[in-house]
XYZ file of N, CA, C and O in Angstrom:
736
model
N 96.774 9.412 9.237
C 96.941 8.098 8.643
C 98.238 8.116 7.840
O 98.473 9.024 7.057
N 99.087 7.082 8.004
C 100.332 7.080 7.233
C 100.113 6.410 5.881
O 99.140 5.706 5.657
N 101.058 6.651 4.972
C 100.890 6.204 3.583
C 100.991 4.704 3.416
O 100.512 4.164 2.426
N 101.641 3.993 4.332
C 101.796 2.550 4.162
C 100.589 1.763 4.623
O 100.452 0.601 4.322
N 99.715 2.397 5.372
C 98.517 1.697 5.868
C 97.357 1.936 4.936
O 97.155 3.009 4.420
N 96.598 0.905 4.693
C 95.368 1.026 3.926
C 94.235 1.062 4.939
O 94.107 0.166 5.765
N 93.455 2.110 4.889
C 92.427 2.291 5.914
C 91.104 1.733 5.441
O 90.719 1.899 4.302
N 90.481 1.051 6.348
C 89.121 0.587 6.097
C 88.261 1.144 7.227
O 88.574 0.945 8.399
N 87.225 1.841 6.853
C 86.367 2.438 7.862
C 85.205 1.496 8.155
O 84.517 1.070 7.247
N 85.070 1.175 9.408
C 83.978 0.318 9.840
C 83.208 1.065 10.915
O 83.791 1.529 11.896
N 81.929 1.167 10.726
C 81.125 1.905 11.689
C 80.616 0.943 12.760
O 79.832 0.053 12.477
N 81.135 1.112 13.984
C 80.691 0.311 15.122
C 80.489 1.259 16.291
O 81.447 1.874 16.760
N 79.316 1.374 16.724
C 78.997 2.253 17.848
C 79.536 3.657 17.626
O 80.170 4.259 18.500
N 79.343 4.160 16.395
C 79.791 5.495 16.020
C 81.301 5.683 16.139
O 81.795 6.770 16.351
N 82.048 4.587 16.035
C 83.512 4.661 16.050
C 84.039 4.250 14.679
O 83.474 3.407 14.017
N 85.111 4.825 14.279
C 85.781 4.423 13.046
C 87.037 3.669 13.416
O 87.800 4.094 14.278
N 87.257 2.564 12.771
C 88.420 1.744 13.064
C 89.304 1.703 11.822
O 88.822 1.506 10.715
N 90.575 1.881 11.993
C 91.522 1.813 10.889
C 92.237 0.481 10.947
O 92.773 0.095 11.987
N 92.258 -0.227 9.816
C 92.879 -1.536 9.766
C 94.097 -1.435 8.868
O 94.007 -0.975 7.730
N 95.232 -1.890 9.350
C 96.477 -1.883 8.584
C 96.636 -3.255 7.944
O 96.970 -4.234 8.607
N 96.373 -3.343 6.638
C 96.434 -4.624 5.947
C 97.855 -5.131 5.778
O 98.065 -6.317 5.610
N 98.826 -4.244 5.809
C 100.217 -4.685 5.656
C 100.678 -5.480 6.863
O 101.540 -6.347 6.746
N 100.121 -5.211 8.016
C 100.539 -5.931 9.215
C 99.842 -7.284 9.341
O 100.257 -8.119 10.117
N 98.782 -7.512 8.553
C 98.076 -8.786 8.598
C 98.789 -9.780 7.689
O 99.338 -9.416 6.647
N 98.781 -11.070 8.048
C 99.464 -12.069 7.213
C 98.776 -12.215 5.853
O 97.558 -12.212 5.759
N 99.584 -12.318 4.818
C 99.094 -12.473 3.454
C 99.403 -13.895 2.988
O 100.427 -14.474 3.357
N 98.545 -14.472 2.112
C 98.836 -15.814 1.588
C 100.072 -15.758 0.692
O 100.328 -14.769 0.019
N 100.823 -16.823 0.718
C 102.051 -16.900 -0.069
C 101.693 -17.242 -1.519
O 101.250 -18.358 -1.809
N 101.859 -16.306 -2.444
C 101.507 -16.500 -3.851
C 102.375 -17.553 -4.520
O 101.928 -18.268 -5.403
N 103.632 -17.671 -4.091
C 104.525 -18.656 -4.708
C 104.044 -20.065 -4.410
O 104.084 -20.936 -5.278
N 103.591 -20.320 -3.181
C 103.094 -21.645 -2.844
C 101.848 -21.972 -3.657
O 101.680 -23.079 -4.134
N 100.965 -20.976 -3.855
C 99.749 -21.185 -4.644
C 100.093 -21.505 -6.095
O 99.534 -22.409 -6.698
N 101.059 -20.784 -6.678
C 101.468 -21.034 -8.062
C 102.076 -22.420 -8.199
O 101.831 -23.123 -9.176
N 102.889 -22.839 -7.221
C 103.485 -24.177 -7.264
C 102.407 -25.251 -7.219
O 102.482 -26.253 -7.939
N 101.382 -25.055 -6.372
C 100.283 -26.028 -6.295
C 99.536 -26.109 -7.626
O 99.180 -27.183 -8.083
N 99.309 -24.950 -8.274
C 98.625 -24.934 -9.566
C 99.436 -25.672 -10.618
O 98.894 -26.437 -11.419
N 100.738 -25.458 -10.647
C 101.606 -26.141 -11.624
C 101.599 -27.640 -11.393
O 101.535 -28.427 -12.332
N 101.684 -28.052 -10.119
C 101.656 -29.476 -9.797
C 100.333 -30.100 -10.235
O 100.305 -31.216 -10.760
N 99.232 -29.383 -10.047
C 97.906 -29.890 -10.428
C 97.817 -30.085 -11.945
O 97.328 -31.101 -12.418
N 98.311 -29.120 -12.714
C 98.275 -29.209 -14.174
C 99.128 -30.367 -14.657
O 98.733 -31.136 -15.534
N 100.331 -30.534 -14.062
C 101.204 -31.646 -14.468
C 100.567 -32.986 -14.148
O 100.654 -33.925 -14.934
N 99.909 -33.099 -12.994
C 99.243 -34.347 -12.614
C 98.112 -34.668 -13.579
O 97.918 -35.821 -13.973
N 97.368 -33.633 -14.007
C 96.279 -33.855 -14.961
C 96.813 -34.301 -16.316
O 96.216 -35.136 -16.985
N 97.959 -33.741 -16.736
C 98.559 -34.133 -18.012
C 98.982 -35.597 -17.979
O 98.811 -36.328 -18.949
N 99.564 -36.036 -16.839
C 99.996 -37.425 -16.711
C 98.813 -38.381 -16.763
O 98.888 -39.463 -17.326
N 97.703 -37.981 -16.172
C 96.513 -38.823 -16.153
C 95.731 -38.748 -17.462
O 94.836 -39.524 -17.698
N 96.063 -37.767 -18.301
C 95.330 -37.599 -19.541
C 94.073 -36.786 -19.372
O 93.220 -36.733 -20.243
N 93.916 -36.150 -18.221
C 92.752 -35.326 -17.964
C 93.071 -33.888 -18.316
O 94.218 -33.490 -18.391
N 92.034 -33.136 -18.535
C 92.238 -31.707 -18.782
C 91.427 -30.915 -17.780
O 90.375 -31.355 -17.328
N 91.894 -29.780 -17.466
C 91.223 -28.912 -16.506
C 89.972 -28.325 -17.143
O 89.961 -27.992 -18.319
N 88.923 -28.201 -16.358
C 87.693 -27.618 -16.887
C 87.760 -26.105 -16.905
O 87.030 -25.470 -17.636
N 88.625 -25.531 -16.092
C 88.745 -24.076 -16.099
C 89.851 -23.660 -17.047
O 90.881 -24.310 -17.131
N 89.603 -22.582 -17.757
C 90.574 -22.061 -18.712
C 91.124 -20.756 -18.179
O 90.403 -19.992 -17.534
N 92.403 -20.495 -18.429
C 92.955 -19.227 -17.965
C 92.290 -18.067 -18.702
O 91.872 -18.201 -19.851
N 92.201 -16.929 -18.017
C 91.580 -15.762 -18.631
C 92.431 -15.208 -19.757
O 91.924 -14.739 -20.749
N 93.742 -15.244 -19.602
C 94.630 -14.721 -20.647
C 95.676 -15.765 -20.951
O 96.422 -16.176 -20.064
N 95.723 -16.218 -22.177
C 96.647 -17.272 -22.554
C 97.913 -16.747 -23.204
O 98.776 -17.521 -23.572
N 98.008 -15.429 -23.364
C 99.186 -14.871 -24.017
C 98.967 -14.663 -25.500
O 99.754 -14.046 -26.174
N 97.871 -15.207 -26.034
C 97.555 -15.029 -27.449
C 96.706 -13.784 -27.624
O 96.007 -13.364 -26.708
N 96.754 -13.223 -28.807
C 95.940 -12.050 -29.114
C 94.480 -12.485 -29.190
O 94.125 -13.346 -29.993
N 93.587 -11.914 -28.350
C 92.184 -12.332 -28.387
C 91.483 -11.935 -29.682
O 90.427 -12.454 -29.994
N 92.071 -11.030 -30.455
C 91.470 -10.596 -31.715
C 92.159 -11.231 -32.919
O 91.984 -10.763 -34.036
N 92.935 -12.283 -32.687
C 93.635 -12.942 -33.777
C 92.637 -13.485 -34.791
O 91.652 -14.114 -34.433
N 92.866 -13.212 -36.059
C 91.974 -13.665 -37.106
C 90.827 -12.717 -37.383
O 90.055 -12.935 -38.302
N 90.693 -11.672 -36.587
C 89.635 -10.688 -36.793
C 90.279 -9.402 -37.257
O 91.103 -8.833 -36.561
N 89.917 -8.951 -38.428
C 90.457 -7.699 -38.936
C 89.414 -6.627 -38.696
O 88.453 -6.508 -39.441
N 89.606 -5.860 -37.651
C 88.607 -4.867 -37.283
C 88.659 -3.636 -38.163
O 87.803 -2.785 -38.073
N 89.642 -3.545 -39.040
C 89.774 -2.363 -39.883
C 89.091 -2.510 -41.230
O 89.068 -1.578 -42.009
N 88.557 -3.671 -41.563
C 87.997 -3.857 -42.897
C 86.481 -3.741 -42.937
O 85.901 -3.836 -44.003
N 85.856 -3.530 -41.789
C 84.404 -3.483 -41.803
C 83.896 -2.529 -40.732
O 84.384 -2.518 -39.619
N 82.932 -1.720 -41.101
C 82.234 -0.860 -40.146
C 80.834 -1.426 -39.990
O 80.184 -1.758 -40.974
N 80.349 -1.551 -38.760
C 79.120 -2.280 -38.477
C 78.062 -1.357 -37.894
O 78.344 -0.539 -37.033
N 76.822 -1.534 -38.344
C 75.675 -0.812 -37.808
C 74.987 -1.739 -36.816
O 74.254 -2.648 -37.209
N 75.232 -1.545 -35.525
C 74.690 -2.454 -34.528
C 73.175 -2.278 -34.360
O 72.489 -3.196 -33.954
N 72.649 -1.115 -34.695
C 71.211 -0.885 -34.572
C 70.432 -1.725 -35.580
O 69.458 -2.374 -35.247
N 70.891 -1.733 -36.829
C 70.206 -2.510 -37.870
C 70.829 -3.879 -38.060
O 70.384 -4.654 -38.896
N 71.895 -4.169 -37.319
C 72.601 -5.440 -37.367
C 73.023 -5.811 -38.779
O 72.788 -6.913 -39.267
N 73.658 -4.848 -39.437
C 74.237 -5.121 -40.746
C 75.440 -4.206 -40.938
O 75.552 -3.175 -40.272
N 76.337 -4.583 -41.816
C 77.528 -3.751 -42.017
C 77.182 -2.418 -42.670
O 76.178 -2.297 -43.368
N 78.019 -1.421 -42.430
C 77.872 -0.125 -43.080
C 78.701 -0.116 -44.357
O 78.220 0.253 -45.417
N 79.943 -0.530 -44.246
C 80.805 -0.672 -45.412
C 81.868 -1.708 -45.107
O 82.140 -2.015 -43.954
N 82.450 -2.256 -46.169
C 83.471 -3.281 -46.024
C 84.497 -3.095 -47.127
O 84.138 -2.923 -48.300
N 85.764 -3.097 -46.756
C 86.815 -3.043 -47.771
C 86.895 -4.405 -48.435
O 87.044 -5.425 -47.759
N 86.787 -4.442 -49.749
C 86.804 -5.699 -50.484
C 88.257 -6.141 -50.634
O 89.097 -5.387 -51.124
N 88.536 -7.350 -50.173
C 89.899 -7.884 -50.220
C 90.144 -8.579 -51.565
O 90.118 -9.788 -51.664
N 90.378 -7.782 -52.604
C 90.642 -8.359 -53.919
C 92.057 -8.061 -54.410
O 92.399 -8.354 -55.544
N 92.871 -7.462 -53.562
C 94.243 -7.160 -53.938
C 94.427 -5.835 -54.639
O 95.547 -5.429 -54.931
N 93.326 -5.144 -54.956
C 93.427 -3.871 -55.673
C 93.396 -2.661 -54.755
O 93.558 -1.541 -55.216
N 93.173 -2.861 -53.455
C 93.175 -1.743 -52.515
C 94.608 -1.264 -52.299
O 95.497 -2.052 -52.034
N 94.813 0.026 -52.439
C 96.130 0.614 -52.231
C 95.968 1.975 -51.567
O 95.777 2.978 -52.249
N 96.013 2.003 -50.232
C 95.825 3.278 -49.527
C 96.859 4.339 -49.919
O 96.558 5.522 -49.924
N 98.077 3.912 -50.271
C 99.101 4.878 -50.669
C 98.742 5.561 -51.985
O 98.991 6.748 -52.169
N 98.159 4.804 -52.909
C 97.758 5.358 -54.202
C 96.329 5.894 -54.161
O 95.804 6.338 -55.179
N 95.695 5.838 -52.994
C 94.324 6.310 -52.804
C 93.333 5.584 -53.718
O 92.531 6.197 -54.409
N 93.396 4.253 -53.694
C 92.466 3.404 -54.445
C 91.820 2.439 -53.454
O 92.521 1.724 -52.743
N 90.487 2.436 -53.402
C 89.766 1.563 -52.493
C 88.611 0.893 -53.221
O 87.845 1.552 -53.909
N 88.497 -0.419 -53.040
C 87.321 -1.156 -53.495
C 86.489 -1.447 -52.252
O 86.960 -2.102 -51.325
N 85.270 -0.944 -52.253
C 84.431 -0.974 -51.059
C 83.079 -1.590 -51.379
O 82.516 -1.353 -52.444
N 82.561 -2.371 -50.436
C 81.194 -2.886 -50.534
C 80.334 -2.032 -49.600
O 80.626 -1.909 -48.419
N 79.292 -1.434 -50.175
C 78.383 -0.578 -49.422
C 77.064 -1.309 -49.191
O 76.622 -2.086 -50.040
N 76.417 -1.021 -48.055
C 75.189 -1.711 -47.683
C 74.010 -0.761 -47.454
O 73.006 -1.153 -46.871
N 74.149 0.469 -47.902
C 73.089 1.469 -47.834
C 73.074 2.211 -49.166
O 74.042 2.154 -49.926
N 72.003 2.927 -49.476
C 71.983 3.705 -50.716
C 73.149 4.703 -50.760
O 73.574 5.229 -49.738
N 73.656 4.958 -51.955
C 74.826 5.822 -52.140
C 74.613 7.214 -51.557
O 75.536 7.819 -51.015
N 73.388 7.719 -51.615
C 73.080 9.058 -51.090
C 73.287 9.155 -49.570
O 73.406 10.243 -49.044
N 73.292 8.025 -48.855
C 73.529 8.065 -47.414
C 75.015 8.196 -47.086
O 75.368 8.542 -45.966
N 75.881 7.897 -48.050
C 77.324 8.052 -47.870
C 77.799 9.392 -48.447
O 78.557 10.111 -47.825
N 77.351 9.646 -49.671
C 77.816 10.822 -50.414
C 76.615 11.735 -50.635
O 75.666 11.381 -51.331
N 76.674 12.910 -50.025
C 75.552 13.840 -50.064
C 75.363 14.434 -51.456
O 74.252 14.603 -51.931
N 76.488 14.745 -52.100
C 76.406 15.361 -53.422
C 77.512 14.798 -54.316
O 78.665 14.710 -53.909
N 77.117 14.387 -55.513
C 78.087 13.926 -56.506
C 77.663 14.409 -57.872
O 76.524 14.816 -58.097
N 78.628 14.374 -58.797
C 78.380 14.864 -60.150
C 79.008 13.886 -61.134
O 80.128 13.411 -60.930
N 78.283 13.557 -62.198
C 78.827 12.660 -63.216
C 79.636 13.458 -64.239
O 79.176 14.465 -64.769
N 80.850 13.003 -64.504
C 81.721 13.606 -65.510
C 82.136 12.494 -66.476
O 82.690 11.468 -66.046
N 81.857 12.684 -67.767
C 82.201 11.697 -68.784
C 83.707 11.467 -68.790
O 84.486 12.395 -68.673
N 84.131 10.218 -68.934
C 85.528 9.771 -68.917
C 86.172 9.852 -67.535
O 87.368 9.661 -67.404
N 85.415 10.139 -66.521
C 85.941 10.187 -65.156
C 85.101 9.310 -64.230
O 85.635 8.486 -63.522
N 83.798 9.513 -64.204
C 82.901 8.771 -63.322
C 82.117 9.722 -62.447
O 81.870 10.868 -62.808
N 81.745 9.259 -61.254
C 81.016 10.082 -60.299
C 82.016 10.824 -59.413
O 82.755 10.208 -58.648
N 82.048 12.139 -59.533
C 82.934 12.965 -58.726
C 82.254 13.221 -57.378
O 81.102 13.643 -57.323
N 82.974 12.967 -56.280
C 82.440 13.198 -54.942
C 82.570 14.685 -54.636
O 83.658 15.211 -54.483
N 81.423 15.357 -54.542
C 81.401 16.784 -54.221
C 81.327 17.010 -52.716
O 81.965 17.908 -52.189
N 80.486 16.195 -52.013
C 80.334 16.366 -50.571
C 79.956 15.036 -49.926
O 78.993 14.387 -50.342
N 80.707 14.640 -48.902
C 80.406 13.433 -48.132
C 79.443 13.818 -47.018
O 79.555 14.892 -46.426
N 78.481 12.957 -46.743
C 77.503 13.216 -45.680
C 78.169 12.993 -44.325
O 78.358 11.864 -43.896
N 78.521 14.071 -43.657
C 79.213 13.970 -42.370
C 78.250 13.804 -41.198
O 78.684 13.568 -40.078
N 76.958 13.908 -41.451
C 75.962 13.747 -40.393
C 75.625 12.269 -40.203
O 75.481 11.799 -39.079
N 75.534 11.519 -41.286
C 75.159 10.107 -41.189
C 76.366 9.258 -40.789
O 77.507 9.595 -41.068
N 76.081 8.127 -40.141
C 77.165 7.227 -39.760
C 77.792 6.575 -40.997
O 78.957 6.211 -40.980
N 77.022 6.466 -42.074
C 77.574 5.903 -43.304
C 78.654 6.828 -43.867
O 79.741 6.374 -44.238
N 78.360 8.114 -43.959
C 79.338 9.073 -44.471
C 80.553 9.186 -43.574
O 81.692 9.250 -44.045
N 80.316 9.193 -42.264
C 81.450 9.284 -41.322
C 82.355 8.074 -41.438
O 83.582 8.187 -41.370
N 81.773 6.887 -41.639
C 82.595 5.688 -41.790
C 83.369 5.701 -43.095
O 84.485 5.198 -43.152
N 82.800 6.268 -44.132
C 83.518 6.406 -45.400
C 84.745 7.310 -45.212
O 85.824 7.027 -45.722
N 84.581 8.363 -44.430
C 85.692 9.266 -44.143
C 86.748 8.548 -43.298
O 87.948 8.602 -43.596
N 86.307 7.855 -42.243
C 87.245 7.199 -41.332
C 87.999 6.041 -41.972
O 89.195 5.886 -41.770
N 87.304 5.219 -42.726
C 87.934 4.027 -43.299
C 88.816 4.340 -44.506
O 89.828 3.687 -44.709
N 88.422 5.325 -45.315
C 89.134 5.574 -46.574
C 89.712 6.981 -46.693
O 90.486 7.243 -47.612
N 89.296 7.881 -45.836
C 89.793 9.258 -45.928
C 89.128 10.067 -47.022
O 89.641 11.113 -47.427
N 87.991 9.610 -47.503
C 87.293 10.292 -48.594
C 86.695 11.600 -48.086
O 86.052 11.628 -47.043
N 86.929 12.670 -48.835
C 86.347 13.970 -48.511
C 85.883 14.625 -49.801
O 86.454 14.393 -50.867
N 84.865 15.452 -49.687
C 84.331 16.143 -50.848
C 85.303 17.172 -51.399
O 86.101 17.752 -50.663
N 85.235 17.390 -52.704
C 86.074 18.361 -53.412
C 87.569 18.151 -53.182
O 88.347 19.099 -53.136
N 87.984 16.901 -53.018
C 89.409 16.579 -52.877
C 89.881 15.648 -54.001
O 90.902 14.998 -53.878
N 89.097 15.593 -55.076
C 89.493 14.780 -56.222
C 89.064 13.329 -56.165
O 89.502 12.528 -56.984
N 88.216 12.943 -55.240
C 87.738 11.561 -55.158
C 86.638 11.322 -56.185
O 85.797 12.177 -56.412
N 86.678 10.134 -56.798
C 85.645 9.769 -57.774
C 85.414 8.265 -57.760
O 86.271 7.485 -57.352
N 84.219 7.885 -58.188
C 83.835 6.479 -58.336
C 83.888 6.164 -59.822
O 83.203 6.803 -60.616
N 84.706 5.172 -60.191
C 84.789 4.840 -61.616
C 84.241 3.455 -61.937
O 84.082 3.114 -63.108
N 83.927 2.656 -60.909
C 83.332 1.334 -61.141
C 82.235 1.079 -60.126
O 82.380 1.423 -58.955
N 81.164 0.476 -60.593
C 80.086 0.027 -59.714
C 79.784 -1.420 -60.080
O 79.487 -1.727 -61.237
N 79.900 -2.309 -59.083
C 79.707 -3.755 -59.288
C 80.535 -4.296 -60.440
O 80.076 -5.121 -61.236
N 81.755 -3.820 -60.552
C 82.676 -4.317 -61.577
C 82.505 -3.699 -62.942
O 83.285 -3.971 -63.854
N 81.489 -2.866 -63.149
C 81.260 -2.218 -64.443
C 81.913 -0.839 -64.453
O 81.658 -0.022 -63.566
N 82.732 -0.593 -65.477
C 83.372 0.704 -65.625
C 82.315 1.717 -66.063
O 81.720 1.575 -67.122
N 82.094 2.743 -65.256
C 81.022 3.709 -65.543
C 81.554 4.988 -66.188
O 80.795 5.929 -66.410
N 82.825 5.008 -66.544
C 83.414 6.234 -67.100
C 82.767 6.676 -68.402
O 82.646 7.858 -68.673
N 82.358 5.725 -69.223
C 81.818 6.062 -70.541
C 80.302 5.908 -70.612
O 79.723 5.911 -71.686
N 79.658 5.742 -69.473
C 78.199 5.615 -69.454
C 77.558 6.968 -69.744
O 78.098 8.013 -69.417
N 76.368 6.896 -70.331
C 75.585 8.121 -70.477
C 74.953 8.429 -69.116
O 74.869 7.567 -68.244
N 74.506 9.640 -68.943
C 73.878 10.049 -67.681
C 72.645 9.190 -67.387
O 72.426 8.785 -66.244
N 71.874 8.873 -68.430
C 70.665 8.065 -68.257
C 71.012 6.636 -67.830
O 70.365 6.058 -66.957
N 72.030 6.057 -68.451
C 72.425 4.689 -68.116
C 72.978 4.633 -66.684
O 72.704 3.691 -65.944
N 73.732 5.642 -66.288
C 74.269 5.696 -64.934
C 73.142 5.821 -63.911
O 73.153 5.137 -62.879
N 72.145 6.645 -64.200
C 70.994 6.777 -63.306
C 70.271 5.443 -63.154
O 69.824 5.081 -62.068
N 70.180 4.687 -64.255
C 69.551 3.373 -64.236
C 70.358 2.403 -63.361
O 69.785 1.641 -62.577
N 71.687 2.442 -63.490
C 72.554 1.573 -62.675
C 72.396 1.913 -61.193
O 72.262 1.025 -60.347
N 72.405 3.199 -60.870
C 72.266 3.621 -59.473
C 70.911 3.239 -58.894
O 70.795 2.897 -57.721
N 69.878 3.277 -59.727
C 68.532 2.933 -59.280
C 68.400 1.439 -58.989
O 67.651 1.034 -58.110
N 69.157 0.607 -59.709
C 69.044 -0.844 -59.574
C 69.994 -1.437 -58.529
O 70.021 -2.654 -58.358
N 70.752 -0.604 -57.811
C 71.646 -1.127 -56.777
C 70.840 -1.761 -55.655
O 69.769 -1.271 -55.296
N 71.355 -2.852 -55.115
C 70.675 -3.572 -54.040
C 71.475 -3.425 -52.738
O 72.342 -4.236 -52.442
N 71.165 -2.413 -51.955
C 71.926 -2.199 -50.727
C 71.753 -3.304 -49.682
O 72.625 -3.498 -48.857
N 70.654 -4.030 -49.733
C 70.432 -5.079 -48.732
C 71.473 -6.183 -48.815
O 71.864 -6.733 -47.789
N 71.915 -6.519 -50.016
C 72.954 -7.546 -50.153
C 74.325 -6.928 -50.378
O 75.334 -7.610 -50.336
N 74.372 -5.631 -50.611
C 75.633 -4.931 -50.804
C 75.972 -4.769 -52.273
O 75.571 -5.564 -53.113
N 76.691 -3.709 -52.560
C 77.169 -3.457 -53.912
C 78.576 -2.881 -53.809
O 78.934 -2.251 -52.817
N 79.389 -3.151 -54.813
C 80.796 -2.756 -54.788
C 81.021 -1.499 -55.601
O 80.447 -1.328 -56.685
N 81.882 -0.635 -55.074
C 82.313 0.550 -55.820
C 83.827 0.620 -55.754
O 84.449 0.071 -54.850
N 84.415 1.270 -56.734
C 85.850 1.535 -56.736
C 86.045 3.037 -56.596
O 85.624 3.798 -57.452
N 86.654 3.439 -55.493
C 86.901 4.856 -55.196
C 88.370 5.171 -55.459
O 89.255 4.422 -55.031
N 88.616 6.265 -56.156
C 89.989 6.687 -56.450
C 90.122 8.163 -56.211
O 89.133 8.893 -56.248
N 91.342 8.591 -56.001
C 91.602 10.032 -55.879
C 92.537 10.439 -56.996
O 93.569 9.818 -57.223
N 92.142 11.513 -57.714
C 92.939 11.993 -58.846
C 94.159 12.731 -58.371
O 94.244 13.283 -57.330
C-alpha cells in the first residue's frame, strides 16, 4: 500500500478491497463557504437570525470564569477553598486570604498556637483533597514558616489558647469561614 492512499478494508466474499480516497472526487469547500456566507448575509438583510450557532466563535469559552480562585468538591457539590478577592492577596509576599468550607483539621493536620504570631502550620494534610488543594492553590507547606493570623476578620495573635479553641470550635464550615495565611 502506498502512503498517499487511504485504505479501507471491506470484507466481501473473503476479499479485501483497498479504496483510494484521493482519486475520488471531493466536495469543493470554497463553494460551501461561499454559500454559507451568502445565506448569513441574506438573513441579516431580512432581519432573521440563524438558529444554528457556530461551535467556535473565536472568543474564549472560559471568559469571565476564573478557574484559579476556587477548588471544587464535585462529590459533595461544594467548594473546597476559595481565594477571597479583597485586594489583600499577594502571592509574591506570600499572603493569602482564603475561605474554607471544611473543618481546619481537614486542611492542616498539625498546627501550634504561638502568642503574637497565630496558628503555626506544622503539617498540611497531603492525603485529603482539602490539604492538597491548599498546597496547590497557595503553596502552603508544613514547617516552612506559614501561619494563620486572622480568622473571620478577627486578629488571633493575642488570643489566649482557650479563646482560640473556642473560636475554632464555633467555625461554620457549611457556609465557609475566612482565614489569613502568611509566610514569615
